[in-house]
Amino acid sequence: MHAVTLPIAVGWSYVKVSLARRIGFFMSLAITLLTTWILVGLWAAIRQNSVEAQAEFTATELATYIVVAQVVSLARMSHANRQFFYQALRHVHTGEIAMDLVRPIDNQVLRYSQWLGVFAVDALMVAVPTWLIFRLTGIVGDPHSGVQAGLFAVSVALGWLVAAGFHYLLAALTLVITQTPGVNLLRVALQEVLGGGFIPLALMPGWLATAAVVFPFHAMVSSPTLIYIGHLQGLDALAALGIQAAWGVGLIVSGRLLWMQLVRRVLVQGG
Amino acid sequence: MRWAWIYVEGLRLTLKRLAQYRVDALSMILGDLGYRVIRLLVVGLLFAVTPQLGQWGPWEITLMWATAMLAESVGNLLFVFPTVIDRYFHEGDLDYVRVRPAPIVLWANTVATQPRYVSLVVVMLSVAIVSAANTGILGSAGQMGLLAVALLSTGLVFIGMRLMLFCLAAWFTRSRVLSHGIAAFTDHSRYPIDVMDQPLRGVLTAIPLAFTVFYPAAFALRPDEYLMPGILGLPVAAIMMAGGLVMLRFAFRKYQSVGTPEMWGAS
């Protein structure tokens, strides 16, 4: 029974903590709105002179793609995107990790539950308001259909699972490298570019689009966004969901294996 | 003059000490450098989609980015204090810095600078020179002079903005969320603002992020067209620095040595 109730309790406590610290989310909302506004303007200017962009997307589709990609992107410098990393780093530096290891809950389940709580608040206070504001201004369109809306919701959830898996891998690295913020910066840039949040994968050079598929980032942003605008429908959409699920499970397994290897090297003394 | 020597020596010793942790230093250098280089590659990728962005070509926009990142890197290398001041407030560590034989702001730089800033300065300077050569301004002493002015005003606006933002730590425990957000947003604002709609141009000019990237670089690239915003860059930089120093003064007065129970790492 505890296996179910403990993660829920942890996740709920993080929802409450996150809501108590809501200034971070208001800040994330303001930044996300401004960033999205810039990217929409930038891509409108790019499309004017781009044959490829005009062939691939209508003006509304492209604007919708950019907005929805920013809405679902967990690469943005939000509280939800940072806290997983700095918390893991702090626990190693201060020796608090000792407490994590004796808690009556598996470490991976603990972290996923915490991040799910923060993600829920981020979705509520940053993602949904951003979408709503751009929807009300008419810049972003509705999902392509009701079915696509449902598939989009599933895809966003799976995208979170992939992101959480990748975060867990990086959090595990804090056990062996003390200056991991550099790795985290690199992760943010890769996630933004290879996820398709800045540049739709369809508009990337062929070699880069192929390379992007090798990494899990496209499963975090590009897949849900393409489902939203209807560029992935039917079997293609289901295949994209399958790939997302495979990445999510694969990262859970690899994160677990990495943690089990690295935690053996931990000396609980802080410093 | 005595503390000028202490400052330089402090910077040197800190860089030397951090470089001895080879894996840590290398991971920070490669991570930060990778982050910036990927940002520059995005510019290249955009120009794979479109031949030009408004009236700007790829090397002109690369020069805008390189100028901004070079100014930011030099600012971080020599004057990183604004970005770590919140840690001093929250941990109550200013006491320790106050008894050092150099002014607080200088001493704090000497212990907070990092080897990655050196690598960023070298790489961004190289990118700026290559971009300047490809835009054709490298051979023009006048335009290179304007680029130097652009670098100066960009750097001062950065430092002033950061001082104002990070000094908020004296009043708010979670001020770092603001600085993180602004840092991310700054990256996205490094495209020519003249391709964007009028309200957004107004916002970016008022903040004044347009004075950290677009106006200074456009001033050097096309002085006839951007004379006024370019000239305005220096007074804007002076105002931002003055505002930052006033904030710093108030923040020091507010400081009480007790620190904040909620440590900065939690943000």
Coordinates of C-alpha atoms in Angstrom, one line a residue:
Chain A
M1 CA 0.0 0.0 0.0
H2 CA 2.9 2.4 0.9
A3 CA 4.2 1.8 -2.6
V4 CA 1.2 3.8 -3.9
T5 CA 0.5 6.3 -1.1
L6 CA 4.1 7.4 -0.5
P7 CA 4.7 8.7 -4.0
I8 CA 1.3 10.4 -4.0
A9 CA 2.1 12.1 -0.7
V10 CA 5.5 13.2 -1.9
G11 CA 4.0 14.6 -5.2
W12 CA 1.2 16.4 -3.3
S13 CA 3.7 17.9 -0.9
Y14 CA 5.7 19.3 -3.8
V15 CA 2.5 20.7 -5.3
K16 CA 1.9 22.6 -2.0
V17 CA 5.6 23.7 -1.7
S18 CA 5.6 24.9 -5.3
L19 CA 2.4 26.8 -4.8
A20 CA 3.8 28.5 -1.7
R21 CA 6.8 29.6 -3.8
R22 CA 4.6 30.8 -6.7
I23 CA 6.7 33.9 -7.4
G24 CA 9.0 31.6 -9.3
F25 CA 6.2 30.4 -11.5
F26 CA 4.9 34.0 -12.1
M27 CA 8.4 34.9 -13.2
S28 CA 8.5 31.8 -15.5
L29 CA 5.1 32.8 -17.0
A30 CA 6.3 36.3 -17.8
I31 CA 9.6 35.1 -19.3
T32 CA 7.8 32.3 -21.3
L33 CA 5.3 34.9 -22.6
L34 CA 8.0 37.3 -23.8
T35 CA 10.2 34.5 -25.2
T36 CA 7.2 33.1 -27.1
W37 CA 6.3 36.5 -28.4
I38 CA 9.8 37.0 -29.7
L39 CA 9.9 33.6 -31.4
V40 CA 6.5 34.1 -33.0
G41 CA 7.8 37.4 -34.5
L42 CA 11.1 35.9 -35.5
W43 CA 9.5 32.9 -37.3
A44 CA 6.9 35.2 -39.0
A45 CA 9.8 37.1 -40.5
I46 CA 11.7 33.9 -41.4
R47 CA 8.6 32.5 -43.2
Q48 CA 8.2 35.6 -45.3
N49 CA 11.5 34.7 -47.1
S50 CA 11.6 31.0 -46.8
V51 CA 10.2 28.7 -49.5
E52 CA 10.7 25.6 -47.2
A53 CA 8.8 27.1 -44.3
Q54 CA 5.9 28.2 -46.6
A55 CA 5.7 24.8 -48.1
E56 CA 5.8 23.0 -44.7
F57 CA 3.6 25.2 -42.6
T58 CA 0.8 27.8 -43.1
A59 CA 1.3 31.0 -41.2
T60 CA -1.2 30.0 -38.5
E61 CA 0.3 26.5 -38.2
L62 CA 3.8 27.9 -37.8
A63 CA 2.7 30.3 -35.1
T64 CA 0.8 27.6 -33.4
Y65 CA 3.8 25.3 -33.6
I66 CA 6.0 27.9 -32.0
V67 CA 3.6 28.7 -29.2
V68 CA 2.7 25.1 -28.4
A69 CA 6.3 24.1 -28.5
Q70 CA 7.1 26.7 -25.9
V71 CA 4.1 25.7 -23.8
V72 CA 5.1 22.0 -23.6
S73 CA 8.8 22.7 -23.5
L74 CA 10.4 21.7 -20.2
A75 CA 13.7 23.2 -21.5
R76 CA 12.6 26.7 -20.5
M77 CA 14.5 28.1 -17.5
S78 CA 11.5 27.5 -15.2
H79 CA 11.5 26.6 -11.6
A80 CA 10.4 23.1 -12.6
N81 CA 13.3 22.7 -15.0
R82 CA 16.0 23.9 -12.5
Q83 CA 14.9 22.6 -9.1
F84 CA 15.5 18.9 -9.9
F85 CA 19.1 19.6 -10.7
Y86 CA 20.0 22.0 -8.0
Q87 CA 18.3 20.0 -5.4
A88 CA 20.2 16.8 -6.4
L89 CA 23.5 18.9 -6.4
R90 CA 22.8 20.4 -3.0
H91 CA 21.9 17.0 -1.4
V92 CA 25.3 15.7 -2.5
H93 CA 27.3 18.8 -1.5
T94 CA 25.7 19.0 1.9
G95 CA 25.5 15.3 2.6
E96 CA 21.7 15.4 2.7
I97 CA 21.8 12.5 0.3
A98 CA 22.2 10.3 3.4
M99 CA 18.7 11.1 4.4
D100 CA 17.4 10.4 0.9
L101 CA 19.0 6.9 1.1
V102 CA 17.3 6.0 4.3
R103 CA 13.8 7.2 3.4
P104 CA 11.2 4.5 3.1
I105 CA 10.8 5.1 -0.6
D106 CA 12.8 4.2 -3.6
N107 CA 15.1 7.1 -4.7
Q108 CA 13.9 7.1 -8.3
V109 CA 10.2 6.9 -7.3
L110 CA 10.9 9.8 -4.8
R111 CA 12.4 12.0 -7.5
Y112 CA 9.8 11.3 -10.1
S113 CA 7.0 12.0 -7.6
Q114 CA 8.6 15.3 -6.6
W115 CA 9.1 16.4 -10.2
L116 CA 5.5 15.4 -11.1
G117 CA 4.3 17.7 -8.3
V118 CA 6.4 20.6 -9.6
F119 CA 5.4 19.8 -13.2
A120 CA 1.7 19.9 -12.3
V121 CA 2.1 23.3 -10.8
D122 CA 4.2 24.5 -13.8
A123 CA 1.6 23.2 -16.2
L124 CA -1.2 25.0 -14.2
M125 CA 0.7 28.3 -13.7
V126 CA 2.9 28.6 -16.7
A127 CA 1.9 26.3 -19.6
V128 CA -1.9 26.7 -19.6
P129 CA -1.9 30.5 -19.0
T130 CA 0.6 30.9 -21.8
W131 CA -1.5 28.8 -24.2
L132 CA -4.7 30.7 -23.1
I133 CA -3.2 34.1 -23.7
F134 CA -2.0 33.3 -27.2
R135 CA -5.2 31.5 -27.9
L136 CA -7.3 34.6 -26.8
T137 CA -5.2 36.9 -29.0
G138 CA -5.8 34.6 -32.0
I139 CA -2.2 33.8 -32.6
V140 CA -2.5 30.1 -31.8
G141 CA -5.2 27.8 -33.2
D142 CA -7.1 25.0 -31.5
P143 CA -5.9 21.3 -31.7
H144 CA -6.5 19.9 -35.2
S145 CA -9.4 17.8 -33.9
G146 CA -10.9 16.3 -30.7
V147 CA -9.0 13.1 -31.2
Q148 CA -5.8 15.0 -31.8
A149 CA -6.5 17.0 -28.5
G150 CA -6.7 13.7 -26.7
L151 CA -3.5 12.3 -28.3
F152 CA -1.8 15.6 -27.5
A153 CA -2.6 15.2 -23.8
V154 CA -1.2 11.7 -23.8
S155 CA 1.9 12.9 -25.7
V156 CA 2.5 15.7 -23.2
A157 CA 2.4 13.2 -20.3
L158 CA 4.8 10.9 -22.1
G159 CA 7.0 13.9 -22.9
W160 CA 7.2 14.6 -19.2
L161 CA 8.2 11.0 -18.5
V162 CA 11.0 11.3 -21.0
A163 CA 12.2 14.6 -19.6
A164 CA 12.0 13.2 -16.0
G165 CA 14.1 10.2 -17.1
F166 CA 16.7 12.4 -18.7
H167 CA 16.7 14.7 -15.6
Y168 CA 17.3 11.6 -13.4
L169 CA 20.3 10.6 -15.4
L170 CA 21.8 14.1 -14.9
A171 CA 20.8 14.1 -11.2
A172 CA 22.7 10.9 -10.8
L173 CA 25.8 12.5 -12.4
T174 CA 25.9 14.9 -9.4
L175 CA 27.2 11.9 -7.5
V176 CA 30.5 11.9 -9.4
I177 CA 31.0 15.5 -10.8
T178 CA 30.7 18.4 -8.4
Q179 CA 30.5 21.1 -11.1
T180 CA 27.6 19.7 -13.1
P181 CA 25.9 23.1 -13.9
G182 CA 28.0 23.1 -17.1
V183 CA 26.5 19.8 -18.1
N184 CA 23.1 21.1 -17.2
L185 CA 23.6 24.2 -19.4
L186 CA 24.6 21.9 -22.3
R187 CA 21.5 19.8 -21.7
V188 CA 19.2 22.9 -21.9
A189 CA 20.7 24.0 -25.2
L190 CA 20.5 20.5 -26.7
Q191 CA 16.9 20.1 -25.4
E192 CA 15.9 23.4 -26.9
V193 CA 17.5 22.8 -30.3
L194 CA 17.1 19.0 -30.8
G195 CA 13.7 19.0 -29.2
G196 CA 12.4 21.1 -32.1
G197 CA 11.3 23.9 -29.8
F198 CA 13.3 26.6 -31.6
I199 CA 13.3 25.2 -35.1
P200 CA 10.8 22.6 -36.3
L201 CA 12.6 19.4 -37.1
A202 CA 11.1 19.5 -40.6
L203 CA 13.0 22.7 -41.3
M204 CA 16.3 21.5 -40.1
P205 CA 19.0 20.2 -42.5
G206 CA 18.4 16.5 -43.2
W207 CA 21.5 15.3 -41.3
L208 CA 20.5 17.3 -38.2
A209 CA 16.9 16.1 -38.3
T210 CA 18.2 12.6 -38.5
A211 CA 20.6 13.1 -35.6
A212 CA 17.8 14.7 -33.6
V213 CA 15.8 11.5 -33.8
V214 CA 18.7 9.6 -32.2
F215 CA 18.3 11.7 -29.0
P216 CA 15.3 11.7 -26.7
F217 CA 14.6 15.4 -26.9
H218 CA 12.2 15.3 -29.9
A219 CA 10.0 13.1 -27.8
M220 CA 9.7 15.9 -25.2
V221 CA 8.6 18.8 -27.5
S222 CA 8.3 18.0 -31.2
S223 CA 6.0 15.0 -31.0
P224 CA 3.3 16.6 -28.9
T225 CA 3.5 19.8 -30.9
L226 CA 3.2 18.0 -34.3
I227 CA 0.2 16.0 -32.9
Y228 CA -1.5 19.3 -31.8
I229 CA -1.2 20.9 -35.2
G230 CA -2.3 17.7 -37.0
H231 CA 1.0 17.0 -38.8
L232 CA 1.1 13.6 -37.0
Q233 CA -2.3 11.8 -37.3
G234 CA -3.6 8.3 -37.1
L235 CA -0.9 5.6 -37.2
D236 CA 1.9 8.2 -37.4
A237 CA 0.6 9.8 -34.1
L238 CA 0.4 6.4 -32.4
A239 CA 3.9 5.5 -33.6
A240 CA 5.1 8.8 -32.1
L241 CA 3.4 7.9 -28.8
G242 CA 5.0 4.5 -28.9
I243 CA 8.5 6.0 -29.4
Q244 CA 7.9 8.4 -26.5
A245 CA 6.8 5.5 -24.3
A246 CA 9.9 3.5 -25.3
W247 CA 12.2 6.5 -24.5
G248 CA 10.4 7.0 -21.2
V249 CA 10.8 3.3 -20.1
G250 CA 14.3 3.1 -21.5
L251 CA 15.4 6.2 -19.5
I252 CA 13.7 4.8 -16.3
V253 CA 15.8 1.6 -16.7
S254 CA 19.1 3.3 -17.6
G255 CA 18.6 5.9 -14.9
R256 CA 18.1 3.1 -12.4
L257 CA 21.2 1.2 -13.5
L258 CA 23.3 4.4 -13.5
W259 CA 22.1 5.3 -10.0
M260 CA 22.9 1.8 -8.6
Q261 CA 26.4 2.0 -10.0
L262 CA 27.2 5.6 -8.9
V263 CA 25.6 5.5 -5.5
R264 CA 28.2 3.0 -4.4
R265 CA 30.8 5.7 -4.7
V266 CA 29.1 8.2 -2.5
L267 CA 30.9 9.3 0.6
V268 CA 28.3 10.9 2.9
Q269 CA 30.4 13.8 4.3
G270 CA 29.2 16.8 2.2
G271 CA 31.8 19.2 1.1
Chain B
M1 CA 46.5 51.2 -6.4
R2 CA 47.5 48.5 -3.9
W3 CA 44.2 46.8 -4.2
A4 CA 44.4 46.8 -8.0
W5 CA 47.3 44.5 -7.6
I6 CA 45.4 42.4 -5.0
Y7 CA 42.5 42.2 -7.4
V8 CA 44.6 40.9 -10.3
E9 CA 46.5 38.5 -8.0
G10 CA 43.2 37.3 -6.5
L11 CA 41.7 36.6 -10.0
R12 CA 44.9 34.7 -11.0
L13 CA 45.0 32.6 -7.9
T14 CA 41.3 31.7 -8.1
L15 CA 41.6 30.6 -11.7
K16 CA 44.7 28.6 -10.9
R17 CA 43.0 26.9 -8.0
L18 CA 39.9 26.0 -9.9
A19 CA 41.9 24.8 -12.9
Q20 CA 43.5 22.2 -10.6
Y21 CA 40.2 20.4 -10.3
R22 CA 40.6 19.3 -13.9
V23 CA 37.4 17.3 -14.4
D24 CA 35.2 19.9 -12.8
A25 CA 36.8 22.8 -14.7
L26 CA 36.7 20.9 -18.0
S27 CA 33.0 20.0 -17.5
M28 CA 32.1 23.6 -16.8
I29 CA 34.2 24.9 -19.7
L30 CA 32.8 22.4 -22.2
G31 CA 29.2 22.7 -20.9
D32 CA 29.1 26.5 -21.0
L33 CA 31.0 26.7 -24.3
G34 CA 28.8 24.0 -25.8
Y35 CA 25.7 26.0 -24.7
R36 CA 27.0 29.2 -26.4
V37 CA 28.2 27.5 -29.5
I38 CA 24.8 25.7 -29.9
R39 CA 23.2 29.1 -29.6
L40 CA 25.4 30.4 -32.4
L41 CA 24.7 27.2 -34.5
V42 CA 21.0 28.0 -34.2
V43 CA 21.7 31.3 -36.0
G44 CA 23.3 29.2 -38.8
L45 CA 20.3 26.8 -38.9
L46 CA 17.9 29.7 -39.2
F47 CA 19.8 30.9 -42.2
A48 CA 19.6 27.4 -43.7
V49 CA 15.8 28.1 -43.8
T50 CA 15.9 31.7 -45.0
P51 CA 18.4 33.7 -47.0
Q52 CA 18.0 36.7 -44.8
L53 CA 16.2 37.9 -41.7
G54 CA 14.6 41.3 -42.5
Q55 CA 17.5 43.3 -43.9
W56 CA 20.2 41.3 -42.0
G57 CA 22.5 38.6 -43.2
P58 CA 24.0 35.6 -41.3
W59 CA 27.3 37.2 -40.4
E60 CA 25.7 40.4 -39.2
I61 CA 23.5 38.5 -36.8
T62 CA 26.5 36.3 -35.7
L63 CA 28.3 39.5 -35.0
M64 CA 25.4 40.7 -32.8
W65 CA 25.5 37.5 -30.8
A66 CA 29.2 37.4 -30.6
T67 CA 29.4 41.0 -29.4
A68 CA 26.8 40.4 -26.7
M69 CA 28.4 37.2 -25.5
L70 CA 31.9 38.7 -25.6
A71 CA 30.7 41.6 -23.5
E72 CA 29.0 39.3 -21.1
S73 CA 32.0 37.0 -20.8
V74 CA 34.4 39.8 -20.1
G75 CA 32.0 41.1 -17.6
N76 CA 31.8 37.7 -15.9
L77 CA 35.5 37.2 -15.9
L78 CA 36.4 40.6 -14.4
F79 CA 33.2 41.6 -12.6
V80 CA 31.1 38.5 -11.8
F81 CA 30.1 40.0 -8.4
P82 CA 26.6 40.9 -9.4
T83 CA 25.7 37.3 -10.2
V84 CA 26.9 36.0 -6.8
I85 CA 25.8 38.8 -4.5
D86 CA 22.6 36.9 -3.6
R87 CA 24.7 34.0 -2.2
Y88 CA 26.6 36.5 0.0
F89 CA 23.3 37.9 1.3
H90 CA 21.6 34.6 1.8
E91 CA 24.6 32.9 3.5
G92 CA 25.6 36.0 5.5
D93 CA 29.1 35.8 4.0
L94 CA 29.7 39.5 3.4
D95 CA 31.2 39.7 6.9
Y96 CA 34.1 37.6 5.7
V97 CA 34.6 39.7 2.6
R98 CA 34.3 43.0 4.4
V99 CA 37.5 42.3 6.4
R100 CA 39.6 41.6 3.3
P101 CA 42.2 44.2 2.1
A102 CA 40.3 45.2 -1.0
P103 CA 36.8 46.8 -1.7
I104 CA 34.0 44.2 -1.3
V105 CA 32.9 44.2 -5.0
L106 CA 36.4 43.6 -6.2
W107 CA 37.3 40.9 -3.6
A108 CA 34.1 39.1 -4.3
N109 CA 35.0 38.9 -8.0
T110 CA 38.4 37.4 -7.2
V111 CA 36.8 34.4 -5.4
A112 CA 33.9 33.9 -7.8
T113 CA 35.5 34.1 -11.2
Q114 CA 35.8 30.8 -13.1
P115 CA 38.1 29.3 -15.8
R116 CA 35.1 28.9 -18.2
Y117 CA 34.9 32.7 -18.5
V118 CA 38.4 32.8 -19.9
S119 CA 37.6 30.2 -22.6
L120 CA 34.4 32.1 -23.4
V121 CA 36.2 35.3 -23.9
V122 CA 38.7 33.7 -26.2
V123 CA 36.1 31.9 -28.3
M124 CA 33.7 34.8 -28.5
L125 CA 36.5 37.2 -29.4
S126 CA 37.5 34.8 -32.2
V127 CA 33.9 34.6 -33.5
A128 CA 33.5 38.4 -33.3
I129 CA 36.7 38.9 -35.4
V130 CA 35.6 36.3 -38.0
S131 CA 32.2 37.9 -38.2
A132 CA 33.6 41.4 -38.4
A133 CA 35.8 40.2 -41.3
N134 CA 32.9 38.6 -43.1
T135 CA 30.7 41.7 -42.7
G136 CA 33.5 43.8 -44.1
I137 CA 33.9 46.1 -41.1
L138 CA 37.2 44.7 -40.0
G139 CA 39.0 46.9 -42.5
S140 CA 37.2 50.1 -41.4
A141 CA 38.9 51.7 -38.4
G142 CA 35.8 53.9 -37.8
Q143 CA 33.4 51.0 -37.7
M144 CA 35.7 48.9 -35.5
G145 CA 35.9 51.9 -33.2
L146 CA 32.1 52.0 -33.0
L147 CA 32.2 48.2 -32.3
A148 CA 34.5 48.9 -29.4
V149 CA 32.0 51.5 -28.1
A150 CA 29.2 48.9 -28.7
L151 CA 31.1 46.4 -26.6
L152 CA 31.6 48.9 -23.8
S153 CA 28.0 50.0 -23.6
T154 CA 26.7 46.4 -23.9
G155 CA 29.0 45.3 -21.1
L156 CA 28.0 48.2 -18.8
V157 CA 24.3 47.7 -19.5
F158 CA 24.7 44.0 -18.6
I159 CA 26.5 44.7 -15.4
G160 CA 24.0 47.4 -14.4
M161 CA 21.0 45.2 -15.1
R162 CA 22.6 42.3 -13.1
L163 CA 23.4 44.5 -10.2
M164 CA 19.8 45.7 -10.0
L165 CA 18.4 42.3 -10.3
F166 CA 20.7 40.4 -8.0
C167 CA 20.6 43.1 -5.3
L168 CA 17.0 42.2 -4.9
A169 CA 18.3 39.3 -2.8
A170 CA 18.7 41.8 0.0
W171 CA 14.9 42.0 0.2
F172 CA 13.6 38.8 -1.3
T173 CA 14.8 35.3 -0.5
R174 CA 14.0 33.9 -3.9
S175 CA 15.4 36.6 -6.2
R176 CA 17.4 34.0 -8.2
V177 CA 14.3 32.9 -10.1
L178 CA 14.2 36.4 -11.6
S179 CA 17.8 36.4 -12.6
H180 CA 17.6 32.9 -14.1
G181 CA 14.6 33.9 -16.1
I182 CA 16.1 37.1 -17.3
A183 CA 19.3 35.3 -18.4
A184 CA 17.3 32.8 -20.5
F185 CA 15.2 35.6 -22.0
T186 CA 18.3 37.6 -22.8
D187 CA 19.4 34.8 -25.1
H188 CA 16.2 34.9 -27.0
S189 CA 16.3 38.7 -27.4
R190 CA 19.5 38.6 -29.5
Y191 CA 17.9 38.7 -32.8
P192 CA 17.3 42.0 -34.8
I193 CA 14.3 43.6 -33.2
D194 CA 13.4 45.4 -36.4
V195 CA 11.8 42.2 -37.7
M196 CA 9.5 42.1 -34.8
D197 CA 6.2 44.0 -34.2
Q198 CA 6.2 47.5 -32.8
P199 CA 4.9 46.7 -29.3
L200 CA 7.6 44.1 -28.8
R201 CA 10.3 46.5 -30.1
G202 CA 9.0 49.0 -27.5
V203 CA 9.2 46.4 -24.7
L204 CA 12.7 45.3 -25.6
T205 CA 13.9 48.9 -25.9
A206 CA 12.3 49.9 -22.5
I207 CA 13.7 46.9 -20.6
P208 CA 16.4 47.8 -22.1
L209 CA 17.7 44.5 -23.6
A210 CA 17.8 46.0 -27.1
F211 CA 20.7 48.1 -25.9
T212 CA 22.6 45.0 -24.9
V213 CA 22.6 43.5 -28.4
F214 CA 20.8 45.0 -31.3
Y215 CA 21.3 48.8 -31.1
P216 CA 25.1 48.7 -30.3
A217 CA 25.9 46.1 -33.0
A218 CA 23.6 47.8 -35.6
F219 CA 25.4 51.1 -34.7
A220 CA 28.7 49.5 -35.7
L221 CA 27.4 47.7 -38.8
R222 CA 25.2 50.5 -40.2
P223 CA 26.2 53.8 -38.4
D224 CA 24.2 56.0 -40.8
E225 CA 20.9 54.1 -40.1
Y226 CA 21.4 53.5 -36.4
L227 CA 23.2 56.6 -35.3
M228 CA 20.8 57.8 -32.7
P229 CA 20.1 54.5 -30.9
G230 CA 23.8 53.8 -31.0
I231 CA 24.7 57.1 -29.4
L232 CA 21.9 56.6 -26.8
G233 CA 23.6 53.3 -25.8
L234 CA 26.2 55.1 -23.7
P235 CA 23.8 57.2 -21.6
V236 CA 21.6 54.2 -21.2
A237 CA 24.7 52.2 -20.0
A238 CA 25.5 55.1 -17.6
I239 CA 22.0 55.1 -16.2
M240 CA 21.9 51.3 -15.8
M241 CA 25.3 51.4 -14.0
A242 CA 24.2 54.3 -11.8
G243 CA 20.9 52.4 -11.0
G244 CA 22.8 49.3 -10.2
L245 CA 25.3 51.0 -7.9
V246 CA 22.4 52.8 -6.0
M247 CA 20.7 49.4 -5.6
L248 CA 24.0 48.0 -4.3
R249 CA 24.3 50.8 -1.8
F250 CA 20.8 50.2 -0.5
A251 CA 21.4 46.4 -0.5
F252 CA 24.6 46.8 1.7
R253 CA 22.6 48.9 4.1
K254 CA 19.9 46.2 4.3
Y255 CA 22.5 43.5 5.0
Q256 CA 22.4 42.2 8.5
S257 CA 24.9 39.3 8.6
V258 CA 22.3 36.7 9.6
G259 CA 21.8 35.1 6.2
T260 CA 18.6 33.5 5.1
P261 CA 17.6 30.0 6.3
E262 CA 16.5 29.2 2.7
M263 CA 19.8 28.8 0.9
W264 CA 20.4 30.0 -2.6
G265 CA 20.9 26.5 -4.0
A266 CA 17.3 25.7 -3.5
S267 CA 16.2 28.2 -6.1

